[in-house]
Coordinates of C-alpha atoms in Angstrom, one line a residue:
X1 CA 0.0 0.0 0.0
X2 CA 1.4 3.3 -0.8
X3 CA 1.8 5.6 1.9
X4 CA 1.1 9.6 2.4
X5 CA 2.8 11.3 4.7
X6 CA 3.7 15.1 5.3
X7 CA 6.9 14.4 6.9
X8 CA 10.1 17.3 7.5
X9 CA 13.6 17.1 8.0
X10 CA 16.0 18.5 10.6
X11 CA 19.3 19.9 11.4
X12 CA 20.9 19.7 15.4
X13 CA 22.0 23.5 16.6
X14 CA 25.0 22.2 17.9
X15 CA 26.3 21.0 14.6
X16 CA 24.8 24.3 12.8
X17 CA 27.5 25.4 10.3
X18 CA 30.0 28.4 10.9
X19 CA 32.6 29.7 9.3
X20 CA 36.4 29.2 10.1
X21 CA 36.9 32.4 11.4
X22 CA 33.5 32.7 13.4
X23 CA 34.5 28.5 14.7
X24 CA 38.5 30.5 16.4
X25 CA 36.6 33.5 17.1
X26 CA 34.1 30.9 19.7
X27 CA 36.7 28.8 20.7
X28 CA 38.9 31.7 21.6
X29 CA 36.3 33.0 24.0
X30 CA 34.6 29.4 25.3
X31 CA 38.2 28.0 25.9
X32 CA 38.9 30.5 28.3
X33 CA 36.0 29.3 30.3
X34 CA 35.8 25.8 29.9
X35 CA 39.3 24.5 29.1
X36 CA 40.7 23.9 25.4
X37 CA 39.6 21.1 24.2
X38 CA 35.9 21.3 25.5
X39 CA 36.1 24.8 23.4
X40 CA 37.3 23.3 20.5
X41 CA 34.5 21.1 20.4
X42 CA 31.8 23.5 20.1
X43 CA 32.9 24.6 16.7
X44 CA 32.5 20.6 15.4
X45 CA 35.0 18.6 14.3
X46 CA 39.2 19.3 14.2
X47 CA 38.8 20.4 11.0
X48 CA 36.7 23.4 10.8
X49 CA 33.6 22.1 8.5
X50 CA 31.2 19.3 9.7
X51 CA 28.0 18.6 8.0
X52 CA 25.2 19.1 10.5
X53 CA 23.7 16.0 12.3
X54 CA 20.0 15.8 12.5
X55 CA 17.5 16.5 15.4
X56 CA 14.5 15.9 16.9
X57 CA 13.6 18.7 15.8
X58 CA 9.4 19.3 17.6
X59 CA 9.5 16.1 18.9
X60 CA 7.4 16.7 22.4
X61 CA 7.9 15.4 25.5
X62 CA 7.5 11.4 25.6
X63 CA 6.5 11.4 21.5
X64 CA 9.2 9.3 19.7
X65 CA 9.9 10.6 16.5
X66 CA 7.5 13.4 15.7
X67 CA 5.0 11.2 17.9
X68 CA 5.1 8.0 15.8
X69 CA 6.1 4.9 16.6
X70 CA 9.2 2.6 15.9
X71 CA 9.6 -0.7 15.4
X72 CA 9.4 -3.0 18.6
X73 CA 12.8 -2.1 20.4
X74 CA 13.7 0.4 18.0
X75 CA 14.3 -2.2 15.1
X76 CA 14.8 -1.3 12.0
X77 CA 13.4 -3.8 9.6
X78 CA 15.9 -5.5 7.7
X79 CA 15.7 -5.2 3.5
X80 CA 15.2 -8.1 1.4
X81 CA 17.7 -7.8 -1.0
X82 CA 16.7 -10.2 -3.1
X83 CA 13.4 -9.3 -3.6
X84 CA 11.4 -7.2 -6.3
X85 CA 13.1 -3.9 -8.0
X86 CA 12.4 -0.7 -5.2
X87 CA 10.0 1.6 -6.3
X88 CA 11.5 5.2 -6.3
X89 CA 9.8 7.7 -3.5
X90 CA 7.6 10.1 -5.1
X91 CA 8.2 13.7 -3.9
X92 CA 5.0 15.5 -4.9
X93 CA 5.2 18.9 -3.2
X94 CA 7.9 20.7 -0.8
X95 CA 7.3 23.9 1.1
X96 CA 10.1 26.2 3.5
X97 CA 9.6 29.0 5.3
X98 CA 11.6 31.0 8.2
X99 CA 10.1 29.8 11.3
X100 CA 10.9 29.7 15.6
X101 CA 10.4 32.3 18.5
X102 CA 13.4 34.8 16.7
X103 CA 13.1 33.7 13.0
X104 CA 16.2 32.0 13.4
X105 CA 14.9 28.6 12.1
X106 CA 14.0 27.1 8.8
X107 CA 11.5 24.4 8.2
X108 CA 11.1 21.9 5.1
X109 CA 7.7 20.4 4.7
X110 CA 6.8 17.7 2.1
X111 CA 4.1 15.7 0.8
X112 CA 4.9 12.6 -1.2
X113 CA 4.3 8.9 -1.6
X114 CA 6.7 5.6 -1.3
X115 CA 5.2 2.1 -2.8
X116 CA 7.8 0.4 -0.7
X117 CA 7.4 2.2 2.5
X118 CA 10.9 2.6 3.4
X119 CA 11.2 6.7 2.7
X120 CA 13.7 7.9 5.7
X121 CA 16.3 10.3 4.1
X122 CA 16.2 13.9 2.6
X123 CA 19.1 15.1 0.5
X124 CA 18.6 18.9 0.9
X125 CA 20.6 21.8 -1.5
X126 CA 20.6 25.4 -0.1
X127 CA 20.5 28.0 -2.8
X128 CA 20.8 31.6 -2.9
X129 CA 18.5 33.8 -5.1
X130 CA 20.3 33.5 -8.0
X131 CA 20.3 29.2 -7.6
X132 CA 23.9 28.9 -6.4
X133 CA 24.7 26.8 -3.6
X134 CA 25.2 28.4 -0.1
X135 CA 28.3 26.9 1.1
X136 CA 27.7 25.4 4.6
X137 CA 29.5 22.3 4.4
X138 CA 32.6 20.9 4.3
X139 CA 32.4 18.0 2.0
X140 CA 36.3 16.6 1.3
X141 CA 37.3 17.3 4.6
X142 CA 39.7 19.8 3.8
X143 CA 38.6 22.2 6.4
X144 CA 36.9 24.9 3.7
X145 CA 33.0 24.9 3.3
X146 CA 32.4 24.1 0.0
X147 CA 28.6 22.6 -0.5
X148 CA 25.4 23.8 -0.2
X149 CA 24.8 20.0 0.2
X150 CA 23.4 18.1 3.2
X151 CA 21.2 14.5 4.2
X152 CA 18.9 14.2 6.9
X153 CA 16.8 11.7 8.3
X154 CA 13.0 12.0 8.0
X155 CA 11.4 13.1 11.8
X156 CA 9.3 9.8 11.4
X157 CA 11.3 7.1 8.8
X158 CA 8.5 5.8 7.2
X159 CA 8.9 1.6 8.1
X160 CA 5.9 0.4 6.1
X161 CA 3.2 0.6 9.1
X162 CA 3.6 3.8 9.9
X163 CA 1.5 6.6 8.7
X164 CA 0.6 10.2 9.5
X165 CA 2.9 13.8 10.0
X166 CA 5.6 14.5 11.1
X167 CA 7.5 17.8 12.2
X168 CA 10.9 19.8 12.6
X169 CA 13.2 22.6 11.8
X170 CA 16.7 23.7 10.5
X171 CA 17.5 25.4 14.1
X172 CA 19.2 28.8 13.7
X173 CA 19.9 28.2 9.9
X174 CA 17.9 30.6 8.5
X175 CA 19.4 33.7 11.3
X176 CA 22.8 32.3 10.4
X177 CA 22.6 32.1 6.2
X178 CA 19.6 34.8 5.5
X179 CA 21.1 34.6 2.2
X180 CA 19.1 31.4 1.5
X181 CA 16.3 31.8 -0.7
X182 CA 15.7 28.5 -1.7
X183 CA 15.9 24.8 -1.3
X184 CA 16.0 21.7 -3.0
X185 CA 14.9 18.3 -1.5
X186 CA 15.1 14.6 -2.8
X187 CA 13.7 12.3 -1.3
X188 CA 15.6 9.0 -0.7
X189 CA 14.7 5.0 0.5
X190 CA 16.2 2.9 2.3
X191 CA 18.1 1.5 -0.5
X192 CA 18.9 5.0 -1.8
X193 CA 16.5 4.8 -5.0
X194 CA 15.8 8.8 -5.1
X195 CA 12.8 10.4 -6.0
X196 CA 13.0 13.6 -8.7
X197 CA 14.2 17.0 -6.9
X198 CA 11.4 19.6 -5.8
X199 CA 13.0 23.2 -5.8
X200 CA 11.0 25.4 -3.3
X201 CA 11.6 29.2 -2.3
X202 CA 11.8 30.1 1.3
X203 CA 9.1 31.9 3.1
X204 CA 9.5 34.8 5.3
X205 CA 8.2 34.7 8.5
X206 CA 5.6 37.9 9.0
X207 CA 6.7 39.6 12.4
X208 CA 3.4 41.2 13.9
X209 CA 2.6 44.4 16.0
X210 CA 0.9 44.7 19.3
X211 CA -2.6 43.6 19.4
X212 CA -2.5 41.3 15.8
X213 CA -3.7 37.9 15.8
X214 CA -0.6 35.4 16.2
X215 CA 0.9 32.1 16.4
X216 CA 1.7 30.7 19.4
X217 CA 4.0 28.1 17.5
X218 CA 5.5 30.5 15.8
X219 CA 5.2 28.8 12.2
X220 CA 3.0 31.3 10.8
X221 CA 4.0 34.2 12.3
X222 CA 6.0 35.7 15.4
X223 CA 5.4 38.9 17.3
X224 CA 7.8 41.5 16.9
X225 CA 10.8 41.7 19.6
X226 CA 9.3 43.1 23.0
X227 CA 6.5 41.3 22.6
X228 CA 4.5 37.6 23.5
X229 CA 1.9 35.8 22.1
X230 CA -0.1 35.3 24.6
X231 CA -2.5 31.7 24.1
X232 CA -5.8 32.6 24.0
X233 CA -8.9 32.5 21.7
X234 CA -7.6 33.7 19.5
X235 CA -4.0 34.5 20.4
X236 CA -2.8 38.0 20.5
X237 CA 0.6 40.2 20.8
X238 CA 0.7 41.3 24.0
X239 CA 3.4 43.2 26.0
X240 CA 6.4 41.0 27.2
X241 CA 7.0 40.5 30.8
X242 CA 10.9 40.2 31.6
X243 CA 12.3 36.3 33.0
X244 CA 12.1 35.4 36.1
X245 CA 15.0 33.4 38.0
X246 CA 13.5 30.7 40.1
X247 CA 16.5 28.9 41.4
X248 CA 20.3 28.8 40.6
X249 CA 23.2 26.8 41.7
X250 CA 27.1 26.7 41.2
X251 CA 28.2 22.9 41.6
X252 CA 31.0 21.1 41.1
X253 CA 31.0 18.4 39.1
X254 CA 33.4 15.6 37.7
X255 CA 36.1 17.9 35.6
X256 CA 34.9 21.6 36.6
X257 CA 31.6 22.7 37.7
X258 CA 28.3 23.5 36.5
X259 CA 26.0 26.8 36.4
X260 CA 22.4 26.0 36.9
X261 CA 19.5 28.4 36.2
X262 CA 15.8 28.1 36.0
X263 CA 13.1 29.9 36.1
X264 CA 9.5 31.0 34.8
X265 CA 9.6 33.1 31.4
X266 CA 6.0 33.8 29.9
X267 CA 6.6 34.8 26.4
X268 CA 9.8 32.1 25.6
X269 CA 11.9 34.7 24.7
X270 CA 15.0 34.7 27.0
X271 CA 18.3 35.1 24.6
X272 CA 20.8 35.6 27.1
X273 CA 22.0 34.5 30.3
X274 CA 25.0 37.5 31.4
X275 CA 27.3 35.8 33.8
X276 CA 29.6 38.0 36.1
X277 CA 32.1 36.6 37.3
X278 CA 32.9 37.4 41.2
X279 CA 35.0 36.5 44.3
X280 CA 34.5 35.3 47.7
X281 CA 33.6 39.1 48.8
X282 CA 31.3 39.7 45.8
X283 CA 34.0 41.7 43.9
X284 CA 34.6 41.1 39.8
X285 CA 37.1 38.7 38.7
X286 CA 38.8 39.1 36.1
X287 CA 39.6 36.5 33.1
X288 CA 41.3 36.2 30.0
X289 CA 38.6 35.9 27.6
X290 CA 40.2 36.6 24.3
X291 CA 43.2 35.0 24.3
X292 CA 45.8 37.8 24.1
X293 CA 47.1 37.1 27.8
X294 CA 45.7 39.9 29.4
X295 CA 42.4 39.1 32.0
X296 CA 40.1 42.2 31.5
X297 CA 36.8 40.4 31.1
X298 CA 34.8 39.9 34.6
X299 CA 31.0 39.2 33.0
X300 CA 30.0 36.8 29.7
X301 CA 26.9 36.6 27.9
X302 CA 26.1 33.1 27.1
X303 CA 23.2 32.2 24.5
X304 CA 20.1 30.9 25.7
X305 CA 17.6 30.9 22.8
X306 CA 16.9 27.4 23.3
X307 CA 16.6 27.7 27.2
X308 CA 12.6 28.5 27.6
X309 CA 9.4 26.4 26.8
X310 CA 6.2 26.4 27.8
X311 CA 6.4 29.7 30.3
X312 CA 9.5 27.6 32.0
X313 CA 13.0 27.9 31.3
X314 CA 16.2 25.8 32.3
X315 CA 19.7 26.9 31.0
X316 CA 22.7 25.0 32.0
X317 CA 26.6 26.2 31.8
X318 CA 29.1 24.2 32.3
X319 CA 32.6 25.7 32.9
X320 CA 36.0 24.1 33.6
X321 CA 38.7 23.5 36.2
X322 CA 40.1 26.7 35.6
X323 CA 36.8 28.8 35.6
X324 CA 36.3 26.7 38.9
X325 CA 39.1 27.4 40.7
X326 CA 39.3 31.5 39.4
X327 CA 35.8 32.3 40.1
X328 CA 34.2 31.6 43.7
X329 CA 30.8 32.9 42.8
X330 CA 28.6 34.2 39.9
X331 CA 25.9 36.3 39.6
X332 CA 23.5 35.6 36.8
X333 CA 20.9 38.0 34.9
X334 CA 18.7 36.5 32.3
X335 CA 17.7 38.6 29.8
X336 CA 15.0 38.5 27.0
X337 CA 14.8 39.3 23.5
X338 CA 13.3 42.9 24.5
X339 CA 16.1 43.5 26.1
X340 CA 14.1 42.9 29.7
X341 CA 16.4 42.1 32.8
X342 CA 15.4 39.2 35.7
X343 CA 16.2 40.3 38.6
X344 CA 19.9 39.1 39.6
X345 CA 20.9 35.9 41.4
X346 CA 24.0 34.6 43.1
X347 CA 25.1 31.8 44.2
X348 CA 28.2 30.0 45.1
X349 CA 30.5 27.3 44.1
X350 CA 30.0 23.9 45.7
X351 CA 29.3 20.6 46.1
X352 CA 25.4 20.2 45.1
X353 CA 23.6 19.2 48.4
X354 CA 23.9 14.7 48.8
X355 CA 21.2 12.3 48.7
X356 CA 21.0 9.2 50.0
X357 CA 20.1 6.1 47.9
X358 CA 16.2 5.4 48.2
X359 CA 16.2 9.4 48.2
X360 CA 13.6 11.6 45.7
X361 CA 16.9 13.7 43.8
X362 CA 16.8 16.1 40.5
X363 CA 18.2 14.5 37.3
X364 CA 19.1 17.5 36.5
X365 CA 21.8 18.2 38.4
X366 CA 20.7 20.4 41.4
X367 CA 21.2 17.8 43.8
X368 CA 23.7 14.6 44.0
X369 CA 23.2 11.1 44.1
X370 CA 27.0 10.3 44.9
X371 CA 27.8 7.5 44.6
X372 CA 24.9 6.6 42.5
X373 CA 22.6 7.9 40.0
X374 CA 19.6 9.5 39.9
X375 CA 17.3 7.2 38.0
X376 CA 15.4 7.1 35.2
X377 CA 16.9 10.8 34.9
X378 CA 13.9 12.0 33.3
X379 CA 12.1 15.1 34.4
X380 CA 8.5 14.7 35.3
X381 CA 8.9 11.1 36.0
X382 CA 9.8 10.0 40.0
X383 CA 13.4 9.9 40.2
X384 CA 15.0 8.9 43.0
X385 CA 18.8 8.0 43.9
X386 CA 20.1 4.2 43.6
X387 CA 23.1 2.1 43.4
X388 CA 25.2 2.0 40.3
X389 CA 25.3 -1.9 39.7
X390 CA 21.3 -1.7 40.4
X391 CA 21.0 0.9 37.6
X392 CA 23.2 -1.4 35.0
X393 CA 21.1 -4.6 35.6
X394 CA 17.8 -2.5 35.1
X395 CA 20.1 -1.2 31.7
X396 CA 21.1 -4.6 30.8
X397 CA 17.9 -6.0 30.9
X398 CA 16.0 -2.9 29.0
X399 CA 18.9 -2.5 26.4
X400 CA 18.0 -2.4 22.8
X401 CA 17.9 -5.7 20.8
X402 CA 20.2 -5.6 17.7
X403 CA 19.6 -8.6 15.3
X404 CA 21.1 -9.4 12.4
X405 CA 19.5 -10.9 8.5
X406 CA 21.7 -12.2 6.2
X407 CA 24.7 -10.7 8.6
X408 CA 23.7 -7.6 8.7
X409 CA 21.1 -5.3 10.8
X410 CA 20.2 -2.2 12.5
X411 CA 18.5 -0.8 15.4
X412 CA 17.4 2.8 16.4
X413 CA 17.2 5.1 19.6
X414 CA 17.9 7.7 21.4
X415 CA 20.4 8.5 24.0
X416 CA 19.8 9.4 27.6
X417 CA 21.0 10.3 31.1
X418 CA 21.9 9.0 34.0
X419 CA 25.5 7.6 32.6
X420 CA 26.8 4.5 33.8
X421 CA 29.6 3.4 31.6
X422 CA 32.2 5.9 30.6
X423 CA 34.8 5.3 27.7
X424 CA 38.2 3.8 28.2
X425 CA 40.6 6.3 29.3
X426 CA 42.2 7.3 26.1
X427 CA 39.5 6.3 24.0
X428 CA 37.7 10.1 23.5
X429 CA 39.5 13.0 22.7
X430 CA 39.3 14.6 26.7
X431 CA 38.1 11.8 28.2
X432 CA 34.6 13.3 29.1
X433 CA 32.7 11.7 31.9
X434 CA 28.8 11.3 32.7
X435 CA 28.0 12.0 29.2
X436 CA 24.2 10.9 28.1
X437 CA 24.5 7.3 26.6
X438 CA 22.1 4.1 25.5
X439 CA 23.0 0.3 25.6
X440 CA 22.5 -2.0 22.9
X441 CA 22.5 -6.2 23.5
X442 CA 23.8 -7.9 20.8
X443 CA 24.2 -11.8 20.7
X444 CA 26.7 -13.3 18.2
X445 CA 25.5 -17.0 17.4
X446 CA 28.6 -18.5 15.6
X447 CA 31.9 -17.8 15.6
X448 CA 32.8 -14.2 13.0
X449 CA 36.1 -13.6 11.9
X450 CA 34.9 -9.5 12.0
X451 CA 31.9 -7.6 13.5
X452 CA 31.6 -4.2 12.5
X453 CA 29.3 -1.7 14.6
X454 CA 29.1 1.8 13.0
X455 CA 26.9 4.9 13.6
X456 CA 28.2 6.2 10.5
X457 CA 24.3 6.9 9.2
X458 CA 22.1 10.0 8.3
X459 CA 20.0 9.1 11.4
X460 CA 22.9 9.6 14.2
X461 CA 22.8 13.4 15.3
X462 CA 25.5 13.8 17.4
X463 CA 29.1 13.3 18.6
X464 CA 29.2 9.6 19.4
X465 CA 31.9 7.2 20.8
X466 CA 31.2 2.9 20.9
X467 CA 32.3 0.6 23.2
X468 CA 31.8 -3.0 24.0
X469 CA 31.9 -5.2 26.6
X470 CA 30.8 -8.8 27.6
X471 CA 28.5 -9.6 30.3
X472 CA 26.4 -7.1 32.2
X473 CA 29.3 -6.9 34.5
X474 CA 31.6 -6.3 32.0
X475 CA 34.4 -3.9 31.9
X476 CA 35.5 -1.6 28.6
X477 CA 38.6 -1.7 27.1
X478 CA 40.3 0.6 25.1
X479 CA 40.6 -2.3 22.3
X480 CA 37.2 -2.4 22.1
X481 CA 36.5 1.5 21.9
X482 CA 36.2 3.8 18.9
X483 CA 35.6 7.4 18.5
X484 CA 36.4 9.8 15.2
X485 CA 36.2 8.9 11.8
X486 CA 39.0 11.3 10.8
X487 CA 38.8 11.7 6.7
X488 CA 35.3 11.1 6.5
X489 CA 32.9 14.0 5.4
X490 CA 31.1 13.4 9.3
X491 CA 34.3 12.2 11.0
X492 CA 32.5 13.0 14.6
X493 CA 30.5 9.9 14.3
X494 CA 32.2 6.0 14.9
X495 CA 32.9 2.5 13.5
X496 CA 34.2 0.0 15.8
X497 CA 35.4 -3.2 14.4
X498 CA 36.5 -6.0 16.4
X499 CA 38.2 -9.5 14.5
X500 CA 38.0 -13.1 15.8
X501 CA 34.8 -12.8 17.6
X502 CA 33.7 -15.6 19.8
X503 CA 30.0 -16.7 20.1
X504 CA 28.1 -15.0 22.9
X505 CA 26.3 -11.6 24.4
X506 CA 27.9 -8.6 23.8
X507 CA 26.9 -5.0 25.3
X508 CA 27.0 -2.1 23.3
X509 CA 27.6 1.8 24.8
X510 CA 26.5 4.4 22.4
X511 CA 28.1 7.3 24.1
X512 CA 28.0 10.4 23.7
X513 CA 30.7 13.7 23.2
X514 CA 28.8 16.2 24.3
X515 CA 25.6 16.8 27.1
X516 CA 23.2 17.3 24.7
X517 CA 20.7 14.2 23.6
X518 CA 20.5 13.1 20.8
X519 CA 19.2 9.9 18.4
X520 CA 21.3 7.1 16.7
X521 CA 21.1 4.6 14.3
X522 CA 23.8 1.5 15.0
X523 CA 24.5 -0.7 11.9
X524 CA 26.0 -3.9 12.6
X525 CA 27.9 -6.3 9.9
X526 CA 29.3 -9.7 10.3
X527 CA 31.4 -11.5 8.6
X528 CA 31.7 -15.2 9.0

């Protein structure tokens, strides 16, 4: 049966393009805060040009994919090669337009058709007005952007049972490249039969005045900077009411410390969050914040554009040794995009207050478990502290099933916190710790004399490392860890391979870089 579907595809902000001078200029001034190699990362990969990683774009709270469902465990059904010829997608119509809270984003709709049921890809082309490509990318790896050329994974792969919408955006594109006026999409199967290209302009986003009729999704329309759009029947522009800081905390944390904030924010517009940096007595501190060797910064304004929903906001910094042990306390001001102050907050560096095992505890990172984990780490859920070896078994017997057809297979998911395993030392770039991570069980029936487990995929959005081990109780190894794909146009993502593989259960991490969450797609291979 042919399937119709409005489907869109999406881009992750923290792999949104920027230019080799913009990707020093960052590092110069995040490094001094948060050490050198953490500041590095923010600008992607070592060499200066990574092609951006997908997202989940408007996925709510507890929707997987856009709200529609995977296969049981996150499988992903394996293709019969040897069956009839693939039918090609058919793309019938595409649609963009400049869309989000600042008219930072841009969003790709489509409406098409796929025989097979197996469309899950978007090969998208940035052009500018006069249908040159906007280069974002780097595609050779030679650290120069030089293609307006990118592939996405569908919000919702279509798997064949699955029908319906789904939803997401380009986050901060549009804000970053105004010069791009158009796009054009292909859609691709899962055997990478491609449907013809659509070519679509993109829409601006009208910005309204006080009083007008609005959007409180902010697809059709945003009110003007100052201002909220107030739900309602209908919805109206209304005058903005500056943030409000709820509760902050300075903690320390395994390899620095972390700045908390949250707080209520009625129109979602808070931008900024302006740190000053202070001593023991209250009095500015001063830090080297550009790089030329002499401290005369004492206050930074981090970006926080993607701090507030839903009237709430939570915005988290996290800062190094060297911030740590320079700067006692902070004080923190968040600001909106009217320029509208919160009142100011302090707070002092320590260790976040300890809770016993059995204890309620925030996943977030207010309080501490020490020395176990606040589980399931999920806000809105009841979390409460318990022992590490408790949390693996629950892991181990919840972790994702990956099977294999014809010595090959996939499954799907998303990573998540609290972390239990952490790389080898030596394994990561940095060795970060507590990262958000998800287990995958994989059982090996004969004998292979290679396995191969890669993330290398459109699907995976985000920094990721692989380990394995044997056993729940297993230990990782650093010869059974892999990180960067160095050469490869997306060299952040990972392909462990491990030769002479006896029969048995294996375990395997999908870990993560960064803090941020993010989905993955692990491919296995084995060869007899």
């Amino acid at each position: 049966m042919a399937l119709k579907f409005l489907a869109t595809g999406t881009v992750s902000a923290a792999m949104t393009p920027v230019s080799s001078v913009d990707c020093v200029r960052r590092w110069l001034v995040w490094g001094a805060l948060v050490g050198g190699l953490a500041g590095l990362s923010a600008c992607g990969d070592d060499d200066g040009g990574t092609p951006p990683a997908p997202d989940a774009g408007d996925v709510d709270a507890g929707e997987v994919d856009g709200g529609m469902v995977d296969p049981p465990d996150g499988m992903v059904e394996p293709l019969d090669m040897n069956g009839p010829p693939p039918m090609p997608p058919v793309l019938a119509s595409a649609t963009a337009r400049q869309v989000g809270r600042f008219g930072d984003d841009l969003r790709i709709d489509l409406v098409g058709s796929d025989a097979d049921g197996d469309a899950s890809t978007l090969d998208v082309t940035f052009l500018d007005g006069a249908g040159a490509e906007v280069p974002l990318y780097d595609s050779d790896a030679d650290g120069m952007v030089d293609s307006g050329n990118t592939v996405v994974p569908l919000d919702a792969p279509i798997t064949g049972t699955a029908e319906g919408p789904a939803s997401g955006t380009f986050p901060r594109l549009r804000g970053l490249h105004p010069e791009i006026a158009r796009v054009r999409v292909v859609l691709v199967d899962a055997r990478d039969t491609r449907s013809a290209p659509v070519e679509a302009p993109v829409a601006e986003q009208p910005v309204l005045a006080l009083d007008a009729i609005c959007d409180p999704g902010f697809r059709a329309n945003r009110c003007a900077d100052g201002l909220g759009c107030r739900m309602g029947t209908p919805s109206v522009c209304t005058e903005g009411v500056a943030p409000a800081i709820t509760r902050a905390a300075y903690v320390t944390v395994l390899g620095g410390a972390d700045i908390l904030i949250e707080g209520t924010d009625l129109d979602d517009d808070v931008s900024q969050i302006d740190i000053a940096f202070l001593d023991a007595a209250g009095m500015p501190v001063a830090l080297d914040l550009d790089g030329d060797g002499s401290p005369e910064s004492t206050s930074f304004a981090a970006d926080a554009r993607d701090a507030s929903m839903g009237g709430v906001f939570f915005f988290r910094f996290s800062a190094s040794t060297f911030f740590a042990e320079n700067v006692p306390r902070v004080s923190l001001v968040a600001r909106d995009r009217g320029d509208r102050p919160s009142a100011p907050a302090t707070a002092d560096l320590g260790a976040p207050p300890l809770r016993m095992v059995g204890q309620s505890c925030d996943p977030r990172g207010f309080d501490s478990c020490g020395a176990g984990v606040c589980s399931p780490g999920m806000l809105g859920a009841t979390n409460r502290c318990v022992g590490v070896s408790e949390a693996r078994a629950a892991a181990c017997m919840g972790a994702l099933a990956l099977e294999t057809s014809g010595g090959t297979g996939s499954v799907r998911g998303e990573v998540s916190v609290p972390s239990l395993w952490d790389a080898p030392t030596g394994c990561s770039s940095g060795d970060p710790r507590g990262r958000p991570e998800a287990l995958v069980r994989f059982e090996l029936a004969a004998p292979a004399s290679r396995v191969s487990f890669s993330t290398y995929n459109a699907y995976t959005n985000f920094d990721t490392t692989l380990y394995a081990f044997t056993g729940c109780s297993g230990t990782p190894v650093v010869a059974w860890c892999a990180d960067d794909l160095f050469g490869e146009p997306r060299p952040e993502l990972a392909r462990l391979e491990l030769t002479d593989v006896p029969a048995g259960l294996y375990f395997i991490v999908v870990d993560s870089f960064a803090a941020a969450p993010g989905r993955f797609q692990l491919d296995v291979t084995v060869t007899p």
